[in-house]
mmCIF file of C-alpha atoms and ligand atoms in Angstrom:
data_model
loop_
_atom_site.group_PDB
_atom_site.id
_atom_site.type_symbol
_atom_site.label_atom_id
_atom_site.label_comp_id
_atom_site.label_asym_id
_atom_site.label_seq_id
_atom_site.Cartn_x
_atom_site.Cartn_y
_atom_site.Cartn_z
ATOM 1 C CA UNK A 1 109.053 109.148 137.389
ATOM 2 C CA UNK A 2 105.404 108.423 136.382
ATOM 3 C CA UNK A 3 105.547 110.319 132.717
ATOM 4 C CA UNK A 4 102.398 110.623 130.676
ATOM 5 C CA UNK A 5 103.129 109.955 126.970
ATOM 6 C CA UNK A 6 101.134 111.684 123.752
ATOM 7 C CA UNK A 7 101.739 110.051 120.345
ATOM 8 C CA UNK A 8 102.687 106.706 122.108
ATOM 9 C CA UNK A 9 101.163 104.116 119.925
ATOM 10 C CA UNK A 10 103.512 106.175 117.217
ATOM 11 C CA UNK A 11 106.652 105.093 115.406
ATOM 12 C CA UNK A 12 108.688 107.475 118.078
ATOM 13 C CA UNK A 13 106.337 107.159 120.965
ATOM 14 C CA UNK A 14 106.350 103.341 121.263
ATOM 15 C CA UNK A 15 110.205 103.446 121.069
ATOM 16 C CA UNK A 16 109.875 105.786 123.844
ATOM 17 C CA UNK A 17 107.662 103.865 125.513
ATOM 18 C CA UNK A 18 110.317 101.478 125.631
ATOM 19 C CA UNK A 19 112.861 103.762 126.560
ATOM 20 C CA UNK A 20 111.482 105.019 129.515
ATOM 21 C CA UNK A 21 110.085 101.784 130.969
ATOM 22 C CA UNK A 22 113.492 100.155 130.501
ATOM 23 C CA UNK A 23 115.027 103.160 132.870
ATOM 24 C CA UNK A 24 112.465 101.984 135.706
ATOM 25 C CA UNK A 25 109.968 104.761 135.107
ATOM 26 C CA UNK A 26 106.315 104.268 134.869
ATOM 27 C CA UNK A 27 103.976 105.249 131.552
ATOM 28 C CA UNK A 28 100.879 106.414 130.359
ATOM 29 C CA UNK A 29 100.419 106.221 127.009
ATOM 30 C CA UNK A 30 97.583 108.427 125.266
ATOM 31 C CA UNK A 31 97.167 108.079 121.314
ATOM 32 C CA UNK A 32 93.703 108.443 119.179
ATOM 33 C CA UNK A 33 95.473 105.730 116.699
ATOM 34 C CA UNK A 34 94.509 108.282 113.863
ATOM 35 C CA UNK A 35 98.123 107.402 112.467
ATOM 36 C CA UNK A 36 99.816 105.346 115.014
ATOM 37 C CA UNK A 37 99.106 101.418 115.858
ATOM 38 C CA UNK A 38 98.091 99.545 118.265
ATOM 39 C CA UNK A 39 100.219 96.787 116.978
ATOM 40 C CA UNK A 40 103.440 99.315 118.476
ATOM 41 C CA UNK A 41 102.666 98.811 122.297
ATOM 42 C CA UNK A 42 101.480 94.602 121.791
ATOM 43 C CA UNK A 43 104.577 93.513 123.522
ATOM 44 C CA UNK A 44 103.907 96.202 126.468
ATOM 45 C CA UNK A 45 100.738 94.723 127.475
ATOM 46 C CA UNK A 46 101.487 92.364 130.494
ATOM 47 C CA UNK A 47 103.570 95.206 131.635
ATOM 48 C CA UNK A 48 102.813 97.040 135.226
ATOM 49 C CA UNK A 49 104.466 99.641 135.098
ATOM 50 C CA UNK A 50 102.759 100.642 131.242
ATOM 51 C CA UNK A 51 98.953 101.627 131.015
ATOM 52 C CA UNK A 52 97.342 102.336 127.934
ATOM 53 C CA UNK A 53 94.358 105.210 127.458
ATOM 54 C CA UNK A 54 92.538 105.568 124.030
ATOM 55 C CA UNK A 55 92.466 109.123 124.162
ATOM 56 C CA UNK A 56 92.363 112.324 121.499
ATOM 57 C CA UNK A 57 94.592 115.088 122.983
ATOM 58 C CA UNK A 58 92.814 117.630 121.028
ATOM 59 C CA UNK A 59 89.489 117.076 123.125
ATOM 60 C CA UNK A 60 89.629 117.171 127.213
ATOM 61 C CA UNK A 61 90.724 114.431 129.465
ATOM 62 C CA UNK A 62 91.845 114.200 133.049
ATOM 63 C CA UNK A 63 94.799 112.028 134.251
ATOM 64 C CA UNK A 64 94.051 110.077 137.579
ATOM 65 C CA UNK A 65 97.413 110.167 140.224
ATOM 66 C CA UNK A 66 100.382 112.253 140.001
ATOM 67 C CA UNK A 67 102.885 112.593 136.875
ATOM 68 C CA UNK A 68 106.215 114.139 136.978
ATOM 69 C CA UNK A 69 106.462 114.801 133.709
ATOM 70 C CA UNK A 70 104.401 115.317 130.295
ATOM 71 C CA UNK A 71 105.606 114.046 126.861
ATOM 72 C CA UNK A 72 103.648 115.612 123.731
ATOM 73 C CA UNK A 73 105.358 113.448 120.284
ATOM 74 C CA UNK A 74 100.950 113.176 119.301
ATOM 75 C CA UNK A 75 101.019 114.549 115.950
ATOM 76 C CA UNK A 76 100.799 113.107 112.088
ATOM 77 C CA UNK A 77 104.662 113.591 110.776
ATOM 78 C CA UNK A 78 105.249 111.894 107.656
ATOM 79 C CA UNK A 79 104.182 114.339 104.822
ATOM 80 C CA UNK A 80 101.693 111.162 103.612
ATOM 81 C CA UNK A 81 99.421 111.707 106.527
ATOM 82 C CA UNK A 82 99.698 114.951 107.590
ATOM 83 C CA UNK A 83 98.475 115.737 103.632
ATOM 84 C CA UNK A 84 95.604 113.354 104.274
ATOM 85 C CA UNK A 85 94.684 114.822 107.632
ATOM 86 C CA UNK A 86 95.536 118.334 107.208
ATOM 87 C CA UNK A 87 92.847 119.507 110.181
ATOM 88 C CA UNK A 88 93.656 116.958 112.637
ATOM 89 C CA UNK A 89 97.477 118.173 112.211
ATOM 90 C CA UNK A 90 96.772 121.869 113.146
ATOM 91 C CA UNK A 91 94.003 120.831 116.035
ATOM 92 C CA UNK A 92 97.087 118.497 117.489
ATOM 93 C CA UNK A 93 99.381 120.955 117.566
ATOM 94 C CA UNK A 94 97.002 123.827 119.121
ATOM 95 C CA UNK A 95 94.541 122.556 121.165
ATOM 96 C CA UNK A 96 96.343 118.998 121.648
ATOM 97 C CA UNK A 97 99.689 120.889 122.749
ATOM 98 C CA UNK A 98 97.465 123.183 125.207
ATOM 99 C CA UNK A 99 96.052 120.039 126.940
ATOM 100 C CA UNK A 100 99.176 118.845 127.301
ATOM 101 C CA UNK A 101 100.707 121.832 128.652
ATOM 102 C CA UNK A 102 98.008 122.253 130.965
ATOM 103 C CA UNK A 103 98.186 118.732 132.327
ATOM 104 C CA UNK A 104 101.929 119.451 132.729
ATOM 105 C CA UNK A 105 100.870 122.728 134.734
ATOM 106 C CA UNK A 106 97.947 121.326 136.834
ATOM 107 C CA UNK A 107 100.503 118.315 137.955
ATOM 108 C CA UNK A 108 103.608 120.417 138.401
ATOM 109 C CA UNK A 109 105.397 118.855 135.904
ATOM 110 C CA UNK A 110 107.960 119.199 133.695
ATOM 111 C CA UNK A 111 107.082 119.120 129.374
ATOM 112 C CA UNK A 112 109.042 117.728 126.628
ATOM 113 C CA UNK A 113 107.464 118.931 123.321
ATOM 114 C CA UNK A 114 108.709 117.088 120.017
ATOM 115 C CA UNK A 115 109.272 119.789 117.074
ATOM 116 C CA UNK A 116 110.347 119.263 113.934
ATOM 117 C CA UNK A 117 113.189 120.493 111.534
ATOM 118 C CA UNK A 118 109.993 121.266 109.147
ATOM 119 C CA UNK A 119 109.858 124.868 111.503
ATOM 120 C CA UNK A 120 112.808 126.129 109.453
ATOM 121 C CA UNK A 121 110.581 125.525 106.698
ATOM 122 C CA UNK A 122 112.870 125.342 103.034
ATOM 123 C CA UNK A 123 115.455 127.044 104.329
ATOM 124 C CA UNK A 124 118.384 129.713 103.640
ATOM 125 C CA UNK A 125 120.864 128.380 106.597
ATOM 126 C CA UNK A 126 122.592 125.054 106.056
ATOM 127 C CA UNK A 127 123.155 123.357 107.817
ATOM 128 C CA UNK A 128 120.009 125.009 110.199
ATOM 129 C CA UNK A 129 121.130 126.182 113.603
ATOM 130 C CA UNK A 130 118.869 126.939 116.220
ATOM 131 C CA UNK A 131 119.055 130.604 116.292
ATOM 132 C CA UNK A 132 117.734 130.432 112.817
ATOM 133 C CA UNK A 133 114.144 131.375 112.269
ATOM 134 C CA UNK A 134 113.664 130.043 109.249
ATOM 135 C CA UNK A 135 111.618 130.569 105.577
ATOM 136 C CA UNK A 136 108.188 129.459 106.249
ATOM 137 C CA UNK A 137 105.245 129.575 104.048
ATOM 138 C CA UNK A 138 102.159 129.703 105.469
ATOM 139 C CA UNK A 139 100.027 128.620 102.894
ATOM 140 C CA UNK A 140 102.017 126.079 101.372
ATOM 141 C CA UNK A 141 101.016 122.248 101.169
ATOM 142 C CA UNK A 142 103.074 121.820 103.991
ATOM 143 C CA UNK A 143 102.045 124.648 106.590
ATOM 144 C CA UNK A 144 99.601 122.041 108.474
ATOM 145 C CA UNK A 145 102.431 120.677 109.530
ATOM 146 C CA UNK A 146 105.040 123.659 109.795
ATOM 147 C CA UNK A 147 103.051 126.004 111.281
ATOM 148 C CA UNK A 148 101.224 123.413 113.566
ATOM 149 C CA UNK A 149 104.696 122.678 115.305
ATOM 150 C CA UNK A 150 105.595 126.639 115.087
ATOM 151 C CA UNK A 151 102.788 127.349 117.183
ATOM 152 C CA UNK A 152 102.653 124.739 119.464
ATOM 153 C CA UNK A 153 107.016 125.951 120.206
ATOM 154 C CA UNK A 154 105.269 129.412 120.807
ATOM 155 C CA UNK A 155 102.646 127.838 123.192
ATOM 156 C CA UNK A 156 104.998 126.210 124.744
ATOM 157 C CA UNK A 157 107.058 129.017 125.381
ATOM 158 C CA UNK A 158 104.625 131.128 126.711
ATOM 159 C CA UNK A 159 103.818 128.583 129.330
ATOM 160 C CA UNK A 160 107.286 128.854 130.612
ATOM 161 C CA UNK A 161 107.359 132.162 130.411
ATOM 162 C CA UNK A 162 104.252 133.325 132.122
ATOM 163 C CA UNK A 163 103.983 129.818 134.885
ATOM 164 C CA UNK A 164 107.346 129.210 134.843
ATOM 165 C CA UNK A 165 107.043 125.443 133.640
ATOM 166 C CA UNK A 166 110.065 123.569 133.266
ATOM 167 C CA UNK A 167 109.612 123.090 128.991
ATOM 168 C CA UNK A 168 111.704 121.282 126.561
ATOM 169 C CA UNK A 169 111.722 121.712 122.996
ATOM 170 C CA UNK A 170 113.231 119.139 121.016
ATOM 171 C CA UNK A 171 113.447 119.830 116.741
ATOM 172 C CA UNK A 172 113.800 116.749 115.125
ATOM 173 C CA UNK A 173 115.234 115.785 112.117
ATOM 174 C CA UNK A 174 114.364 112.452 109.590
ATOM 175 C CA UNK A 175 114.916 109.537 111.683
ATOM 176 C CA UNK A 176 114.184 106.034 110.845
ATOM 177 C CA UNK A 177 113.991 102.357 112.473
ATOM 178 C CA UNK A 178 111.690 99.741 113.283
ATOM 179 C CA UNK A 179 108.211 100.300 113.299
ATOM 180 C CA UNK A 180 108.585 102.781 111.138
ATOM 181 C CA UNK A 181 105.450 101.848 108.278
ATOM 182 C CA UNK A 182 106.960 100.794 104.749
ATOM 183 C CA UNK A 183 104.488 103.329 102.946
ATOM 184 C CA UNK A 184 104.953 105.849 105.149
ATOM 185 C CA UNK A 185 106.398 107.843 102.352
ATOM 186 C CA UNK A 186 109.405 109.077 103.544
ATOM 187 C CA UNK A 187 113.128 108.204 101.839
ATOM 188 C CA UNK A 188 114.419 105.440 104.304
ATOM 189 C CA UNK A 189 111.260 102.945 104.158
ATOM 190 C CA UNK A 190 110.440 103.715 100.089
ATOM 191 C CA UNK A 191 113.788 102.627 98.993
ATOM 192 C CA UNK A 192 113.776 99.826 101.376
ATOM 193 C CA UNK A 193 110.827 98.980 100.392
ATOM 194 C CA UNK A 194 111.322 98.852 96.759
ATOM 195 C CA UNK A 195 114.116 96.779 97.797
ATOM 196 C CA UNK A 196 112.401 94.388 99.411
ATOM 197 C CA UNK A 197 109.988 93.930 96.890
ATOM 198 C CA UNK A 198 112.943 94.008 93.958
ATOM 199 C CA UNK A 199 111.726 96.744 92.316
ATOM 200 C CA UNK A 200 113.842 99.510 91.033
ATOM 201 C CA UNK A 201 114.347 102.479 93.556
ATOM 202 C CA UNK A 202 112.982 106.151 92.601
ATOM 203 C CA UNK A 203 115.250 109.167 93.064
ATOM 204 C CA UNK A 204 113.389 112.195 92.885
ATOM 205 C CA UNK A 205 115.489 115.258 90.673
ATOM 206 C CA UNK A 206 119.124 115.019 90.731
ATOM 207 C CA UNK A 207 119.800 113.142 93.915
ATOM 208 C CA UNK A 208 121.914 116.244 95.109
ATOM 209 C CA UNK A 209 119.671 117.031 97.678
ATOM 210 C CA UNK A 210 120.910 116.221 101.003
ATOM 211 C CA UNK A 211 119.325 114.396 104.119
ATOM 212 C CA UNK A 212 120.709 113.177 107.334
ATOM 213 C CA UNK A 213 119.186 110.214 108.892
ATOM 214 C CA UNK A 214 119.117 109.645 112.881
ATOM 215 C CA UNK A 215 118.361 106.216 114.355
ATOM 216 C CA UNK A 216 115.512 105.631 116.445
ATOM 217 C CA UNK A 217 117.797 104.776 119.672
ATOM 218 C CA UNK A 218 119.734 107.510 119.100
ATOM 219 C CA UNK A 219 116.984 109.840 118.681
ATOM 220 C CA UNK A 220 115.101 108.637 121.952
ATOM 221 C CA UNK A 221 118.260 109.153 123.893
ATOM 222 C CA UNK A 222 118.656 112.744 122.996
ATOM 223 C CA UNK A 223 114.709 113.475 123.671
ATOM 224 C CA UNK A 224 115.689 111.671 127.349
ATOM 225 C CA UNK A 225 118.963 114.060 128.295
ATOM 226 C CA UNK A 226 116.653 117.116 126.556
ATOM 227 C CA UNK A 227 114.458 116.388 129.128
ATOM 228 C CA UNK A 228 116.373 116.237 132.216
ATOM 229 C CA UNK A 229 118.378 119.221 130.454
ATOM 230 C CA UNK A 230 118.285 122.488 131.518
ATOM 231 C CA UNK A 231 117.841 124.205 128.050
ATOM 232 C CA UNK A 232 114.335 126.084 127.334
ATOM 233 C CA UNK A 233 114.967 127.052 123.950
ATOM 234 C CA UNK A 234 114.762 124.657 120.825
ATOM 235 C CA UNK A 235 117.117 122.021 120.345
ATOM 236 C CA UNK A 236 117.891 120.306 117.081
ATOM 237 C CA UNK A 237 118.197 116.129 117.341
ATOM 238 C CA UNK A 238 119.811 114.430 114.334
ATOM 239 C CA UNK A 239 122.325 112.950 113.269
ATOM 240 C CA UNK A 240 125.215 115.826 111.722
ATOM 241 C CA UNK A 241 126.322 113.752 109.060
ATOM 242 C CA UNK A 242 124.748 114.472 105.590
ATOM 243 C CA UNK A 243 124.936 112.207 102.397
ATOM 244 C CA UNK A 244 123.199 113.092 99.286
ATOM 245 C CA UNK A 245 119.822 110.692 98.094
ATOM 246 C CA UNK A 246 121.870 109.448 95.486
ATOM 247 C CA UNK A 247 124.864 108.605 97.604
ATOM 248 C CA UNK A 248 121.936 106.626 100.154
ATOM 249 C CA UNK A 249 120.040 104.977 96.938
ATOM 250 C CA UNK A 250 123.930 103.874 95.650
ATOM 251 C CA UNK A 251 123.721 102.278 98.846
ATOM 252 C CA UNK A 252 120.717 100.507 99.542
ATOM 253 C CA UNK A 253 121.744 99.215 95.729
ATOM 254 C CA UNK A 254 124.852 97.348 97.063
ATOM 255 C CA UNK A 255 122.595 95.237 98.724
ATOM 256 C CA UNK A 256 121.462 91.821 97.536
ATOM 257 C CA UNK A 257 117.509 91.533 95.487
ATOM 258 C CA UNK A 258 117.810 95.269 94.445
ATOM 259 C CA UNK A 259 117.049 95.994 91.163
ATOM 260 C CA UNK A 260 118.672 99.317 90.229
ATOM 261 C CA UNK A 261 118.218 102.755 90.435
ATOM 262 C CA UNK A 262 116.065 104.961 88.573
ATOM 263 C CA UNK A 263 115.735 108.570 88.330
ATOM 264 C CA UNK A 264 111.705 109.863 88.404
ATOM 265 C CA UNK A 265 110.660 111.359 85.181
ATOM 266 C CA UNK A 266 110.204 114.730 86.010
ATOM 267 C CA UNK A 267 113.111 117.916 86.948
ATOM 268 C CA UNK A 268 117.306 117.697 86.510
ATOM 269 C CA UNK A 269 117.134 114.018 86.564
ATOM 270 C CA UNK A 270 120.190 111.660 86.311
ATOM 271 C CA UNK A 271 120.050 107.934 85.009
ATOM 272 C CA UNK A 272 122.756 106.365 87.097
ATOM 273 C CA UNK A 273 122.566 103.227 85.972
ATOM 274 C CA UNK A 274 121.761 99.467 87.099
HETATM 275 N N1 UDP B 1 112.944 110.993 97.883
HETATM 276 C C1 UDP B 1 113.298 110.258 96.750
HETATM 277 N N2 UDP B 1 112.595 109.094 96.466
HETATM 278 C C2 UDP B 1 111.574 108.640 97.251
HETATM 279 C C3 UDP B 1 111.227 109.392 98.404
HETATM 280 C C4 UDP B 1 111.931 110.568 98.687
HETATM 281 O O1 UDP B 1 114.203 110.622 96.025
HETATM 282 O O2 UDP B 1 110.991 107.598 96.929
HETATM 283 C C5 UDP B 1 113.703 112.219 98.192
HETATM 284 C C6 UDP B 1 112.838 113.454 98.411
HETATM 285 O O3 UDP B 1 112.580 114.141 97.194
HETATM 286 C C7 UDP B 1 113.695 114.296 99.340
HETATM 287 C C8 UDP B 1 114.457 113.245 100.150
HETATM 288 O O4 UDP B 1 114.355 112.020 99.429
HETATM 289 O O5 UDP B 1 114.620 115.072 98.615
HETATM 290 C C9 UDP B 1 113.906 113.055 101.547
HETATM 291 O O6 UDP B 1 112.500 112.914 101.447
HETATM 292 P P1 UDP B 1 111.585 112.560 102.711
HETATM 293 O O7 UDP B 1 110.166 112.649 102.243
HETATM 294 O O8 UDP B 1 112.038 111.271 103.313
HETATM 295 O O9 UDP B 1 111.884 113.657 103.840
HETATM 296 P P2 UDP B 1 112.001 115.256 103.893
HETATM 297 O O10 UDP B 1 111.964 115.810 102.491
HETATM 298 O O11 UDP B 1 110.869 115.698 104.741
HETATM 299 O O12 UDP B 1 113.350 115.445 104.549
#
């Protein structure tokens, strides 16, 4: 398939990138670099089959040649930069999605849009299924983000509903790997980056909280079946098993050069120890 990629220069994109060029398809891979880098793609460069376009999905832009199917992951998704760029993360998710979608229409084909676990918002169902709808606030630091993604599931939806394109909605939850940026913010790379700088690791409140945490690989393979899938409504990729942030910061402690672990000086927190 020739299968036009948004968000590629990203920390999921460029491992999808990857993905689908190592199953014999061919790529195009759109990204404004507003929060992904260049430095993701480098190794695709003398590749044939891989063509990079410079290109903001929230302004219009035509695609030369045919394309079988559309991949929208274009969006800022750690809470770091979607806090910074607040605007750019509702535009993405409106106006980039509708490009996208209409690109997907235009060429006849099919969509994969990548959601986010954030649409259930702080939720009242755990774990979240999909049938869920989730406790949302719209005005909340946050809503960029959540209600960016909720629309763009609802624009996506009414595209298959009133053309009848072949759409894929895939919710995911925290995933990590390489190329994921050490200040991004999230969990995985600030503990692992305290501990490769031997400083002590911050848990935020108790630690009780729980996460699951999906790798990269695994993730990209689930976005792949989604979209050769038959499924139109949202699907939730992640990995089932939860551990608490305490039970993950006891175990990034194990590991040699790591300080200790240090609850952050605000809420229930628990000193457990060096
Ligand atoms: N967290 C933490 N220390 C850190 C960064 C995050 O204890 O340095 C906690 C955070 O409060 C949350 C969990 O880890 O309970 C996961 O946070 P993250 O920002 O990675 O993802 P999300 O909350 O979006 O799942």
């Amino acid at each position: 398939m020739r299968i036009v990629v948004s968000g590629a220069a990203g920390f999921i994109g460029s491992h999808m990138c990857d993905r689908l060029l190592a199953d014999g398809h061919t790529v195009v891979a759109l990204d404004n670099l507003l929060t992904g880098s260049r430095g993701n793609l480098a190794h695709l460069a003398q590749e044939p089959r891989f063509r990079w376009i410079e290109q903001d999905i929230t302004r219009p832009f035509t695609i030369d040649g045919p394309v079988d199917s559309v991949v929208n992951l274009a969006s800022p998704a750690s809470p770091k930069d979607y806090l910074e760029h607040p605007i750019e993360t509702l535009e993405v998710g409106s106006s980039g999605t509708h490009h996208m979608l209409q690109l997907a229409l235009e060429k006849g084909a099919r969509f994969l849009l990548s959601s986010t676990s954030e649409c259930y918002g702080d939720p009242m169902v755990h774990p979240q299924v999909e049938t869920y709808w989730g406790n949302v606030n719209p005005v909340g630091p946050r809503s960029c983000y959540d209600e960016s993604k909720r629309f763009a599931e609802a624009f996506t939806m009414a595209y298959h509903r009133k053309h009848g394109l072949r759409t894929n909605i895939a919710r995911i939850f925290n995933t990590y790997g390489p190329r994921m940026k050490l200040n991004d913010g999230r969990v995985v790379p600030a503990f692992l980056d305290c501990a490769l700088r031997g400083e002590p690791i911050t848990v935020f409140g108790s630690g009780s909280q729980t996460r699951s945490f999906c790798y990269v690989s695994d993730l990209v393979d689930g976005l792949c079946r989604l979209m050769m899938s038959e499924e139109r409504y949202p699907v939730n990729l992640g990995n089932p098993s939860e551990m608490t942030i305490l039970e993950f910061a006891e175990y990034i402690q194990r590991h040699p050069g790591v300080r200790g672990v240090y609850p952050a000086d605000y809420g229930d927190a628990v000193d457990i120890g060096v």
